């Protein structure tokens, strides 16, 4: 149920192209033209090819799949012309057959016009939806203060850029802070909660003195959003990080979310955190989440991953061993590490059924 996030420029282009609707395969576009050429050529070569004339009737409907009204009309006119040219030996159908082909051609032009209009409207709606989702989770900057950032995000619901996972990295008066979380559910139904929690986090970065206060503010945001909603069970897991000014230590608060994995000297291990209930599920009167401080050395990297990664399973039902696999990928640069983990999941045939998000944070202490 959690996320991995970070958009590389290549991933950005792929997602945008996919959202706007990929063109049909090349063979679909070539098929009507190829069919017209082959049948006409066969009719010119031998009179016995007249039996293939019925194939010409399929050309205008095939053109609808790939071409606009004008190109469809041109192909329809070429079909009618081919049937009426004596040299092609295809001019043997009766008037009824010829009228049928002409009617199918005109009908295909009309259908192509309707499809083109619908596709244009769909492209506009998807472009608006993409802009809204990009506003919710803008592309991650390469650097925030003394912190290098990279990540990957893949929503579980096809055709969306944002699901139930979220993350952000922001600089504020108390240092650079980062968050990764996963709200109840996934897909577009979870986006409203993601917007609320990200807004609360971004305000807290500027105002709250410590991570416990940031977590409390996000918890209150969930409580306010679910107030008055019958049977509301709104909750979210989250992990919050705050880096010291010299980037030599990080403070961590985990609210039901998997702990970060620390890559140090080629070895990967989960950071030991004080476990707390997910946001929105804390018992009344329970102690607030506690932060822990983790020292960082030169070249250390932190990787945060959502449930979609941690809970990916292989054919035998085993979970993806993220720390173990990170040790094998330790030589990968911070900018490529998130993509390398995603590729490793696919190569090792682990099934990811939830939003998948990866965030890599590489502190760079200032030179003294």
mmCIF file of C-alpha atoms in Angstrom:
data_model
loop_
_atom_site.group_PDB
_atom_site.id
_atom_site.type_symbol
_atom_site.label_atom_id
_atom_site.label_comp_id
_atom_site.label_asym_id
_atom_site.label_seq_id
_atom_site.Cartn_x
_atom_site.Cartn_y
_atom_site.Cartn_z
ATOM 1 C CA UNK A 1 0.000 0.000 0.000
ATOM 2 C CA UNK A 2 2.885 2.446 -0.185
ATOM 3 C CA UNK A 3 4.897 4.169 -2.807
ATOM 4 C CA UNK A 4 8.155 4.748 -4.590
ATOM 5 C CA UNK A 5 8.698 7.967 -6.284
ATOM 6 C CA UNK A 6 10.902 9.882 -8.538
ATOM 7 C CA UNK A 7 10.598 10.860 -12.126
ATOM 8 C CA UNK A 8 13.542 10.575 -14.417
ATOM 9 C CA UNK A 9 13.235 12.640 -17.587
ATOM 10 C CA UNK A 10 12.803 9.486 -19.646
ATOM 11 C CA UNK A 11 10.036 8.237 -17.356
ATOM 12 C CA UNK A 12 8.360 11.630 -17.588
ATOM 13 C CA UNK A 13 8.228 11.412 -21.370
ATOM 14 C CA UNK A 14 6.919 7.830 -21.297
ATOM 15 C CA UNK A 15 4.170 8.641 -18.804
ATOM 16 C CA UNK A 16 3.078 11.781 -20.630
ATOM 17 C CA UNK A 17 2.967 9.981 -23.971
ATOM 18 C CA UNK A 18 1.036 7.084 -22.511
ATOM 19 C CA UNK A 19 -1.490 9.349 -20.804
ATOM 20 C CA UNK A 20 -2.219 11.217 -23.998
ATOM 21 C CA UNK A 21 -2.931 8.031 -25.880
ATOM 22 C CA UNK A 22 -0.327 6.198 -27.895
ATOM 23 C CA UNK A 23 -0.846 5.996 -31.667
ATOM 24 C CA UNK A 24 -1.956 2.639 -33.072
ATOM 25 C CA UNK A 25 0.758 0.138 -33.994
ATOM 26 C CA UNK A 26 2.506 0.798 -37.279
ATOM 27 C CA UNK A 27 1.103 -2.344 -38.867
ATOM 28 C CA UNK A 28 -2.457 -1.120 -38.223
ATOM 29 C CA UNK A 29 -1.711 2.097 -40.102
ATOM 30 C CA UNK A 30 -0.006 0.280 -42.968
ATOM 31 C CA UNK A 31 -2.611 -2.488 -43.334
ATOM 32 C CA UNK A 32 -5.338 -0.602 -45.297
ATOM 33 C CA UNK A 33 -2.830 0.881 -47.747
ATOM 34 C CA UNK A 34 -1.024 -2.443 -48.136
ATOM 35 C CA UNK A 35 -4.299 -4.273 -48.704
ATOM 36 C CA UNK A 36 -5.354 -1.788 -51.391
ATOM 37 C CA UNK A 37 -2.010 -2.085 -53.185
ATOM 38 C CA UNK A 38 -1.878 -5.887 -53.033
ATOM 39 C CA UNK A 39 -5.450 -6.486 -54.210
ATOM 40 C CA UNK A 40 -5.189 -3.920 -56.994
ATOM 41 C CA UNK A 41 -1.818 -5.299 -58.119
ATOM 42 C CA UNK A 42 -3.176 -8.850 -58.109
ATOM 43 C CA UNK A 43 -6.114 -7.724 -60.260
ATOM 44 C CA UNK A 44 -3.752 -6.126 -62.773
ATOM 45 C CA UNK A 45 -1.653 -9.279 -63.014
ATOM 46 C CA UNK A 46 -4.381 -11.866 -63.452
ATOM 47 C CA UNK A 47 -8.131 -11.837 -64.139
ATOM 48 C CA UNK A 48 -8.572 -14.612 -61.586
ATOM 49 C CA UNK A 49 -7.915 -12.096 -58.799
ATOM 50 C CA UNK A 50 -11.448 -10.781 -59.114
ATOM 51 C CA UNK A 51 -12.427 -13.134 -56.299
ATOM 52 C CA UNK A 52 -10.292 -10.994 -53.986
ATOM 53 C CA UNK A 53 -12.383 -7.899 -54.616
ATOM 54 C CA UNK A 54 -14.406 -8.437 -51.460
ATOM 55 C CA UNK A 55 -11.262 -7.552 -49.428
ATOM 56 C CA UNK A 56 -11.483 -3.964 -50.656
ATOM 57 C CA UNK A 57 -14.659 -3.507 -48.616
ATOM 58 C CA UNK A 58 -12.599 -3.915 -45.427
ATOM 59 C CA UNK A 59 -10.227 -1.046 -46.220
ATOM 60 C CA UNK A 60 -12.397 1.962 -45.174
ATOM 61 C CA UNK A 61 -13.341 0.427 -41.765
ATOM 62 C CA UNK A 62 -9.669 -0.407 -41.158
ATOM 63 C CA UNK A 63 -8.698 3.167 -42.026
ATOM 64 C CA UNK A 64 -10.978 4.453 -39.251
ATOM 65 C CA UNK A 65 -8.633 2.925 -36.660
ATOM 66 C CA UNK A 66 -5.664 5.022 -37.712
ATOM 67 C CA UNK A 67 -6.621 7.906 -39.990
ATOM 68 C CA UNK A 68 -8.686 11.049 -39.876
ATOM 69 C CA UNK A 69 -11.748 11.787 -42.019
ATOM 70 C CA UNK A 70 -9.772 13.167 -44.984
ATOM 71 C CA UNK A 71 -7.386 10.210 -45.281
ATOM 72 C CA UNK A 72 -10.276 7.786 -44.793
ATOM 73 C CA UNK A 73 -12.199 9.521 -47.583
ATOM 74 C CA UNK A 74 -9.177 9.306 -49.892
ATOM 75 C CA UNK A 75 -8.780 5.574 -49.230
ATOM 76 C CA UNK A 76 -12.515 5.048 -49.758
ATOM 77 C CA UNK A 77 -12.365 6.894 -53.086
ATOM 78 C CA UNK A 78 -9.377 4.785 -54.168
ATOM 79 C CA UNK A 79 -11.301 1.613 -53.321
ATOM 80 C CA UNK A 80 -14.279 2.711 -55.450
ATOM 81 C CA UNK A 81 -11.925 3.711 -58.266
ATOM 82 C CA UNK A 82 -10.125 0.358 -58.164
ATOM 83 C CA UNK A 83 -13.416 -1.497 -58.464
ATOM 84 C CA UNK A 84 -14.401 0.560 -61.511
ATOM 85 C CA UNK A 85 -11.123 0.305 -63.451
ATOM 86 C CA UNK A 86 -11.455 -2.498 -66.036
ATOM 87 C CA UNK A 87 -7.738 -3.251 -66.028
ATOM 88 C CA UNK A 88 -7.921 -4.453 -62.422
ATOM 89 C CA UNK A 89 -10.538 -7.091 -63.319
ATOM 90 C CA UNK A 90 -12.341 -6.069 -60.153
ATOM 91 C CA UNK A 91 -15.208 -4.348 -61.974
ATOM 92 C CA UNK A 92 -17.451 -7.380 -61.871
ATOM 93 C CA UNK A 93 -19.552 -6.737 -58.778
ATOM 94 C CA UNK A 94 -23.123 -5.752 -59.429
ATOM 95 C CA UNK A 95 -24.574 -2.371 -58.689
ATOM 96 C CA UNK A 96 -25.682 -3.548 -55.257
ATOM 97 C CA UNK A 97 -22.114 -4.534 -54.307
ATOM 98 C CA UNK A 98 -20.734 -1.251 -55.615
ATOM 99 C CA UNK A 99 -23.307 0.762 -53.706
ATOM 100 C CA UNK A 100 -22.494 -1.230 -50.571
ATOM 101 C CA UNK A 101 -18.784 -0.414 -50.886
ATOM 102 C CA UNK A 102 -19.580 3.281 -51.467
ATOM 103 C CA UNK A 103 -21.931 3.349 -48.470
ATOM 104 C CA UNK A 104 -19.362 1.655 -46.228
ATOM 105 C CA UNK A 105 -16.778 4.220 -47.349
ATOM 106 C CA UNK A 106 -19.057 7.164 -46.524
ATOM 107 C CA UNK A 107 -20.012 5.612 -43.185
ATOM 108 C CA UNK A 108 -16.323 5.087 -42.363
ATOM 109 C CA UNK A 109 -15.623 8.781 -43.041
ATOM 110 C CA UNK A 110 -18.390 9.737 -40.614
ATOM 111 C CA UNK A 111 -17.128 7.328 -37.939
ATOM 112 C CA UNK A 112 -13.601 8.655 -38.404
ATOM 113 C CA UNK A 113 -14.848 12.213 -37.884
ATOM 114 C CA UNK A 114 -16.619 11.236 -34.655
ATOM 115 C CA UNK A 115 -13.559 9.326 -33.424
ATOM 116 C CA UNK A 116 -11.206 12.206 -34.199
ATOM 117 C CA UNK A 117 -13.428 14.645 -32.331
ATOM 118 C CA UNK A 118 -13.666 12.308 -29.345
ATOM 119 C CA UNK A 119 -9.896 11.722 -29.306
ATOM 120 C CA UNK A 120 -9.211 15.462 -29.350
ATOM 121 C CA UNK A 121 -11.499 15.954 -26.369
ATOM 122 C CA UNK A 122 -9.898 13.033 -24.551
ATOM 123 C CA UNK A 123 -6.407 14.435 -25.136
ATOM 124 C CA UNK A 124 -7.507 17.777 -23.666
ATOM 125 C CA UNK A 125 -9.065 16.126 -20.607
ATOM 126 C CA UNK A 126 -5.997 14.002 -20.022
ATOM 127 C CA UNK A 127 -3.712 17.011 -20.389
ATOM 128 C CA UNK A 128 -5.742 18.848 -17.749
ATOM 129 C CA UNK A 129 -5.681 15.795 -15.472
ATOM 130 C CA UNK A 130 -1.925 15.470 -15.936
ATOM 131 C CA UNK A 131 -1.389 19.144 -15.070
ATOM 132 C CA UNK A 132 -3.447 18.745 -11.892
ATOM 133 C CA UNK A 133 -1.543 15.633 -10.846
ATOM 134 C CA UNK A 134 1.801 17.294 -11.578
ATOM 135 C CA UNK A 135 0.698 20.189 -9.364
ATOM 136 C CA UNK A 136 -0.045 17.743 -6.542
ATOM 137 C CA UNK A 137 3.369 16.084 -6.805
ATOM 138 C CA UNK A 138 5.752 18.176 -8.890
ATOM 139 C CA UNK A 139 8.955 16.587 -10.178
ATOM 140 C CA UNK A 140 11.519 16.136 -7.444
ATOM 141 C CA UNK A 141 14.433 18.610 -7.587
ATOM 142 C CA UNK A 142 17.885 17.135 -8.011
ATOM 143 C CA UNK A 143 19.165 18.966 -4.930
ATOM 144 C CA UNK A 144 17.594 20.460 -1.814
ATOM 145 C CA UNK A 145 20.197 22.160 0.364
ATOM 146 C CA UNK A 146 23.010 19.702 1.036
ATOM 147 C CA UNK A 147 20.809 16.785 -0.037
ATOM 148 C CA UNK A 148 20.807 15.101 -3.442
ATOM 149 C CA UNK A 149 17.459 13.554 -4.357
ATOM 150 C CA UNK A 150 16.251 10.978 -6.860
ATOM 151 C CA UNK A 151 13.273 8.691 -7.033
ATOM 152 C CA UNK A 152 10.687 6.735 -8.937
ATOM 153 C CA UNK A 153 6.885 6.582 -8.787
ATOM 154 C CA UNK A 154 4.552 4.119 -10.450
ATOM 155 C CA UNK A 155 0.841 4.323 -9.624
ATOM 156 C CA UNK A 156 -1.049 1.027 -9.426
ATOM 157 C CA UNK A 157 -4.047 2.415 -11.357
ATOM 158 C CA UNK A 158 -3.345 2.578 -15.074
ATOM 159 C CA UNK A 159 -3.474 6.002 -16.648
ATOM 160 C CA UNK A 160 -2.730 7.972 -13.464
ATOM 161 C CA UNK A 161 0.427 9.715 -12.321
ATOM 162 C CA UNK A 162 -0.533 9.941 -8.654
ATOM 163 C CA UNK A 163 -2.071 7.236 -6.492
ATOM 164 C CA UNK A 164 -2.141 6.634 -2.762
ATOM 165 C CA UNK A 165 1.593 7.159 -2.275
ATOM 166 C CA UNK A 166 3.257 10.519 -1.792
ATOM 167 C CA UNK A 167 6.615 12.057 -0.963
ATOM 168 C CA UNK A 168 8.276 15.413 -0.862
ATOM 169 C CA UNK A 169 11.573 17.041 0.126
ATOM 170 C CA UNK A 170 11.554 20.621 1.401
ATOM 171 C CA UNK A 171 14.029 23.045 2.971
ATOM 172 C CA UNK A 172 12.873 25.156 5.905
ATOM 173 C CA UNK A 173 14.144 27.117 8.897
ATOM 174 C CA UNK A 174 14.696 23.865 10.820
ATOM 175 C CA UNK A 175 16.611 22.084 8.080
ATOM 176 C CA UNK A 176 15.826 19.901 5.098
ATOM 177 C CA UNK A 177 12.854 17.629 5.734
ATOM 178 C CA UNK A 178 11.503 14.746 3.697
ATOM 179 C CA UNK A 179 8.331 12.689 3.857
ATOM 180 C CA UNK A 180 7.090 9.489 2.273
ATOM 181 C CA UNK A 181 3.630 8.172 2.946
ATOM 182 C CA UNK A 182 0.830 5.939 1.800
ATOM 183 C CA UNK A 183 -2.831 6.734 2.338
ATOM 184 C CA UNK A 184 -5.676 4.292 2.654
ATOM 185 C CA UNK A 185 -6.539 2.889 -0.762
ATOM 186 C CA UNK A 186 -4.908 3.855 -4.026
ATOM 187 C CA UNK A 187 -5.717 5.428 -7.355
ATOM 188 C CA UNK A 188 -7.685 8.617 -7.910
ATOM 189 C CA UNK A 189 -9.882 8.031 -4.837
ATOM 190 C CA UNK A 190 -6.825 8.578 -2.609
ATOM 191 C CA UNK A 191 -5.570 11.750 -4.323
ATOM 192 C CA UNK A 192 -7.682 14.120 -2.171
ATOM 193 C CA UNK A 193 -6.079 12.739 0.994
ATOM 194 C CA UNK A 194 -2.643 12.962 -0.595
ATOM 195 C CA UNK A 195 -3.271 16.651 -1.355
ATOM 196 C CA UNK A 196 -4.294 17.334 2.249
ATOM 197 C CA UNK A 197 -1.315 15.551 3.781
ATOM 198 C CA UNK A 198 1.224 17.121 1.437
ATOM 199 C CA UNK A 199 -0.242 20.546 2.162
ATOM 200 C CA UNK A 200 -0.001 19.909 5.904
ATOM 201 C CA UNK A 201 3.596 18.720 5.572
ATOM 202 C CA UNK A 202 4.675 21.721 3.497
ATOM 203 C CA UNK A 203 3.180 24.141 6.018
ATOM 204 C CA UNK A 204 4.715 22.250 8.932
ATOM 205 C CA UNK A 205 8.181 22.438 7.346
ATOM 206 C CA UNK A 206 8.000 26.208 7.749
ATOM 207 C CA UNK A 207 6.418 26.379 11.201
ATOM 208 C CA UNK A 208 6.933 23.283 13.342
ATOM 209 C CA UNK A 209 10.139 22.975 15.404
ATOM 210 C CA UNK A 210 10.484 19.176 15.313
ATOM 211 C CA UNK A 211 9.287 16.066 13.490
ATOM 212 C CA UNK A 212 6.925 15.022 16.272
ATOM 213 C CA UNK A 213 5.050 18.284 15.758
ATOM 214 C CA UNK A 214 4.987 17.732 11.985
ATOM 215 C CA UNK A 215 3.462 14.272 12.493
ATOM 216 C CA UNK A 216 0.895 15.707 14.919
ATOM 217 C CA UNK A 217 -0.147 18.348 12.405
ATOM 218 C CA UNK A 218 -0.585 15.751 9.662
ATOM 219 C CA UNK A 219 -2.606 13.597 12.077
ATOM 220 C CA UNK A 220 -4.857 16.534 12.860
ATOM 221 C CA UNK A 221 -5.340 17.151 9.150
ATOM 222 C CA UNK A 222 -6.647 13.600 8.744
ATOM 223 C CA UNK A 223 -8.944 13.996 11.739
ATOM 224 C CA UNK A 224 -10.419 17.221 10.345
ATOM 225 C CA UNK A 225 -10.931 15.684 6.893
ATOM 226 C CA UNK A 226 -12.757 12.668 8.312
ATOM 227 C CA UNK A 227 -14.879 14.617 10.805
ATOM 228 C CA UNK A 228 -18.559 14.323 10.044
ATOM 229 C CA UNK A 229 -18.023 11.492 7.585
ATOM 230 C CA UNK A 230 -19.956 8.418 8.637
ATOM 231 C CA UNK A 231 -17.821 5.311 9.121
ATOM 232 C CA UNK A 232 -14.752 7.241 8.049
ATOM 233 C CA UNK A 233 -11.607 5.154 8.443
ATOM 234 C CA UNK A 234 -9.126 7.597 6.993
ATOM 235 C CA UNK A 235 -5.530 6.781 7.805
ATOM 236 C CA UNK A 236 -2.073 6.937 6.294
ATOM 237 C CA UNK A 237 1.368 5.599 6.997
ATOM 238 C CA UNK A 238 4.261 8.022 6.858
ATOM 239 C CA UNK A 239 7.965 8.314 7.553
ATOM 240 C CA UNK A 240 9.458 11.749 8.224
ATOM 241 C CA UNK A 241 13.129 12.731 8.046
ATOM 242 C CA UNK A 242 15.009 15.839 9.095
ATOM 243 C CA UNK A 243 18.666 16.352 8.213
ATOM 244 C CA UNK A 244 21.010 18.364 10.391
ATOM 245 C CA UNK A 245 22.593 21.499 8.980
ATOM 246 C CA UNK A 246 25.915 19.714 8.390
ATOM 247 C CA UNK A 247 24.127 16.678 6.823
ATOM 248 C CA UNK A 248 26.017 14.346 9.185
ATOM 249 C CA UNK A 249 22.916 13.029 10.934
ATOM 250 C CA UNK A 250 19.248 12.478 10.199
ATOM 251 C CA UNK A 251 16.307 12.381 12.573
ATOM 252 C CA UNK A 252 13.551 9.890 11.709
ATOM 253 C CA UNK A 253 9.930 9.505 12.805
ATOM 254 C CA UNK A 254 7.995 6.492 11.496
ATOM 255 C CA UNK A 255 4.209 6.248 11.708
ATOM 256 C CA UNK A 256 3.398 2.741 10.525
ATOM 257 C CA UNK A 257 5.631 3.086 7.466
ATOM 258 C CA UNK A 258 8.669 0.888 6.693
ATOM 259 C CA UNK A 259 11.887 2.397 7.974
ATOM 260 C CA UNK A 260 14.466 3.853 5.590
ATOM 261 C CA UNK A 261 17.284 1.601 4.414
ATOM 262 C CA UNK A 262 20.784 2.971 4.969
ATOM 263 C CA UNK A 263 23.524 2.193 2.465
ATOM 264 C CA UNK A 264 26.856 2.499 4.277
ATOM 265 C CA UNK A 265 30.205 1.204 3.031
ATOM 266 C CA UNK A 266 28.535 -1.090 0.501
ATOM 267 C CA UNK A 267 26.172 -2.649 3.051
ATOM 268 C CA UNK A 268 22.439 -2.016 3.403
ATOM 269 C CA UNK A 269 20.454 -2.215 6.632
ATOM 270 C CA UNK A 270 17.107 -0.981 7.854
ATOM 271 C CA UNK A 271 17.310 1.972 10.204
ATOM 272 C CA UNK A 272 16.048 1.151 13.693
ATOM 273 C CA UNK A 273 13.115 3.432 14.453
ATOM 274 C CA UNK A 274 10.594 3.861 17.254
ATOM 275 C CA UNK A 275 7.452 2.321 15.808
ATOM 276 C CA UNK A 276 4.204 4.279 16.045
ATOM 277 C CA UNK A 277 0.677 3.755 14.748
ATOM 278 C CA UNK A 278 -0.263 5.073 11.310
ATOM 279 C CA UNK A 279 -1.606 8.594 11.161
ATOM 280 C CA UNK A 280 -5.314 8.533 11.969
ATOM 281 C CA UNK A 281 -5.162 5.210 13.853
ATOM 282 C CA UNK A 282 -3.361 6.234 17.039
ATOM 283 C CA UNK A 283 -5.270 5.223 20.214
ATOM 284 C CA UNK A 284 -6.667 8.088 22.281
ATOM 285 C CA UNK A 285 -4.114 9.150 24.866
ATOM 286 C CA UNK A 286 -1.286 7.202 23.230
ATOM 287 C CA UNK A 287 2.215 8.617 23.322
ATOM 288 C CA UNK A 288 3.147 10.625 20.222
ATOM 289 C CA UNK A 289 5.662 9.106 17.801
ATOM 290 C CA UNK A 290 9.282 9.427 18.893
ATOM 291 C CA UNK A 291 12.152 10.476 16.698
ATOM 292 C CA UNK A 292 15.494 8.705 16.530
ATOM 293 C CA UNK A 293 18.792 10.156 15.360
ATOM 294 C CA UNK A 294 20.954 8.246 12.878
ATOM 295 C CA UNK A 295 24.558 9.328 12.199
ATOM 296 C CA UNK A 296 25.597 9.604 8.552
ATOM 297 C CA UNK A 297 29.010 9.152 7.008
ATOM 298 C CA UNK A 298 30.558 10.298 3.779
ATOM 299 C CA UNK A 299 28.925 8.603 0.790
ATOM 300 C CA UNK A 300 25.960 7.263 2.761
ATOM 301 C CA UNK A 301 22.606 7.028 1.023
ATOM 302 C CA UNK A 302 19.109 6.558 2.391
ATOM 303 C CA UNK A 303 16.444 4.733 0.396
ATOM 304 C CA UNK A 304 12.771 4.979 1.281
ATOM 305 C CA UNK A 305 10.330 2.535 -0.290
ATOM 306 C CA UNK A 306 6.597 2.018 -0.152
ATOM 307 C CA UNK A 307 4.651 -1.173 0.514
ATOM 308 C CA UNK A 308 4.395 -1.733 -3.213
ATOM 309 C CA UNK A 309 8.118 -2.521 -3.179
ATOM 310 C CA UNK A 310 8.472 -4.168 0.232
ATOM 311 C CA UNK A 311 5.439 -6.412 -0.322
ATOM 312 C CA UNK A 312 6.153 -7.426 -3.917
ATOM 313 C CA UNK A 313 6.090 -11.225 -4.132
ATOM 314 C CA UNK A 314 7.651 -13.773 -6.433
ATOM 315 C CA UNK A 315 6.037 -16.953 -7.753
ATOM 316 C CA UNK A 316 6.746 -18.800 -4.483
ATOM 317 C CA UNK A 317 5.103 -16.042 -2.418
ATOM 318 C CA UNK A 318 8.328 -14.666 -0.907
ATOM 319 C CA UNK A 319 8.630 -10.917 -0.307
ATOM 320 C CA UNK A 320 11.206 -8.845 -2.146
ATOM 321 C CA UNK A 321 14.369 -8.720 0.046
ATOM 322 C CA UNK A 322 15.040 -5.008 -0.369
ATOM 323 C CA UNK A 323 18.068 -4.586 1.963
ATOM 324 C CA UNK A 324 19.733 -7.683 0.519
ATOM 325 C CA UNK A 325 19.194 -6.539 -3.050
ATOM 326 C CA UNK A 326 20.388 -3.023 -2.222
ATOM 327 C CA UNK A 327 23.672 -4.497 -1.034
ATOM 328 C CA UNK A 328 24.088 -6.043 -4.482
ATOM 329 C CA UNK A 329 23.228 -2.686 -6.079
ATOM 330 C CA UNK A 330 25.430 -0.625 -3.756
ATOM 331 C CA UNK A 331 27.786 0.432 -6.566
ATOM 332 C CA UNK A 332 24.926 2.092 -8.452
ATOM 333 C CA UNK A 333 24.979 5.892 -8.380
ATOM 334 C CA UNK A 334 22.336 7.625 -6.282
ATOM 335 C CA UNK A 335 20.612 8.992 -9.375
ATOM 336 C CA UNK A 336 20.154 5.547 -10.917
ATOM 337 C CA UNK A 337 19.542 3.551 -7.728
ATOM 338 C CA UNK A 338 15.736 3.860 -7.665
ATOM 339 C CA UNK A 339 15.476 2.809 -11.307
ATOM 340 C CA UNK A 340 17.883 -0.067 -10.668
ATOM 341 C CA UNK A 341 15.648 -1.389 -7.860
ATOM 342 C CA UNK A 342 12.591 -1.194 -10.111
ATOM 343 C CA UNK A 343 14.440 -2.997 -12.894
ATOM 344 C CA UNK A 344 15.622 -5.627 -10.403
ATOM 345 C CA UNK A 345 12.019 -6.270 -9.345
ATOM 346 C CA UNK A 346 11.091 -6.995 -12.939
ATOM 347 C CA UNK A 347 14.157 -9.074 -13.749
ATOM 348 C CA UNK A 348 13.621 -11.261 -10.681
ATOM 349 C CA UNK A 349 9.901 -11.564 -11.527
ATOM 350 C CA UNK A 350 8.416 -9.995 -8.409
ATOM 351 C CA UNK A 351 4.773 -9.028 -8.785
ATOM 352 C CA UNK A 352 4.045 -5.414 -7.755
ATOM 353 C CA UNK A 353 0.330 -5.007 -7.093
ATOM 354 C CA UNK A 354 0.279 -1.637 -5.348
ATOM 355 C CA UNK A 355 1.563 1.857 -5.925
ATOM 356 C CA UNK A 356 5.354 1.602 -6.009
ATOM 357 C CA UNK A 357 7.535 4.466 -4.809
ATOM 358 C CA UNK A 358 11.271 4.786 -4.238
ATOM 359 C CA UNK A 359 13.091 7.831 -2.896
ATOM 360 C CA UNK A 360 16.883 8.061 -2.665
ATOM 361 C CA UNK A 361 18.454 10.740 -0.463
ATOM 362 C CA UNK A 362 22.213 11.311 -0.623
ATOM 363 C CA UNK A 363 23.542 13.823 1.952
ATOM 364 C CA UNK A 364 26.553 15.856 0.923
ATOM 365 C CA UNK A 365 28.145 17.440 4.003
ATOM 366 C CA UNK A 366 29.540 20.920 3.336
ATOM 367 C CA UNK A 367 33.289 21.157 2.835
ATOM 368 C CA UNK A 368 34.989 22.533 5.935
#
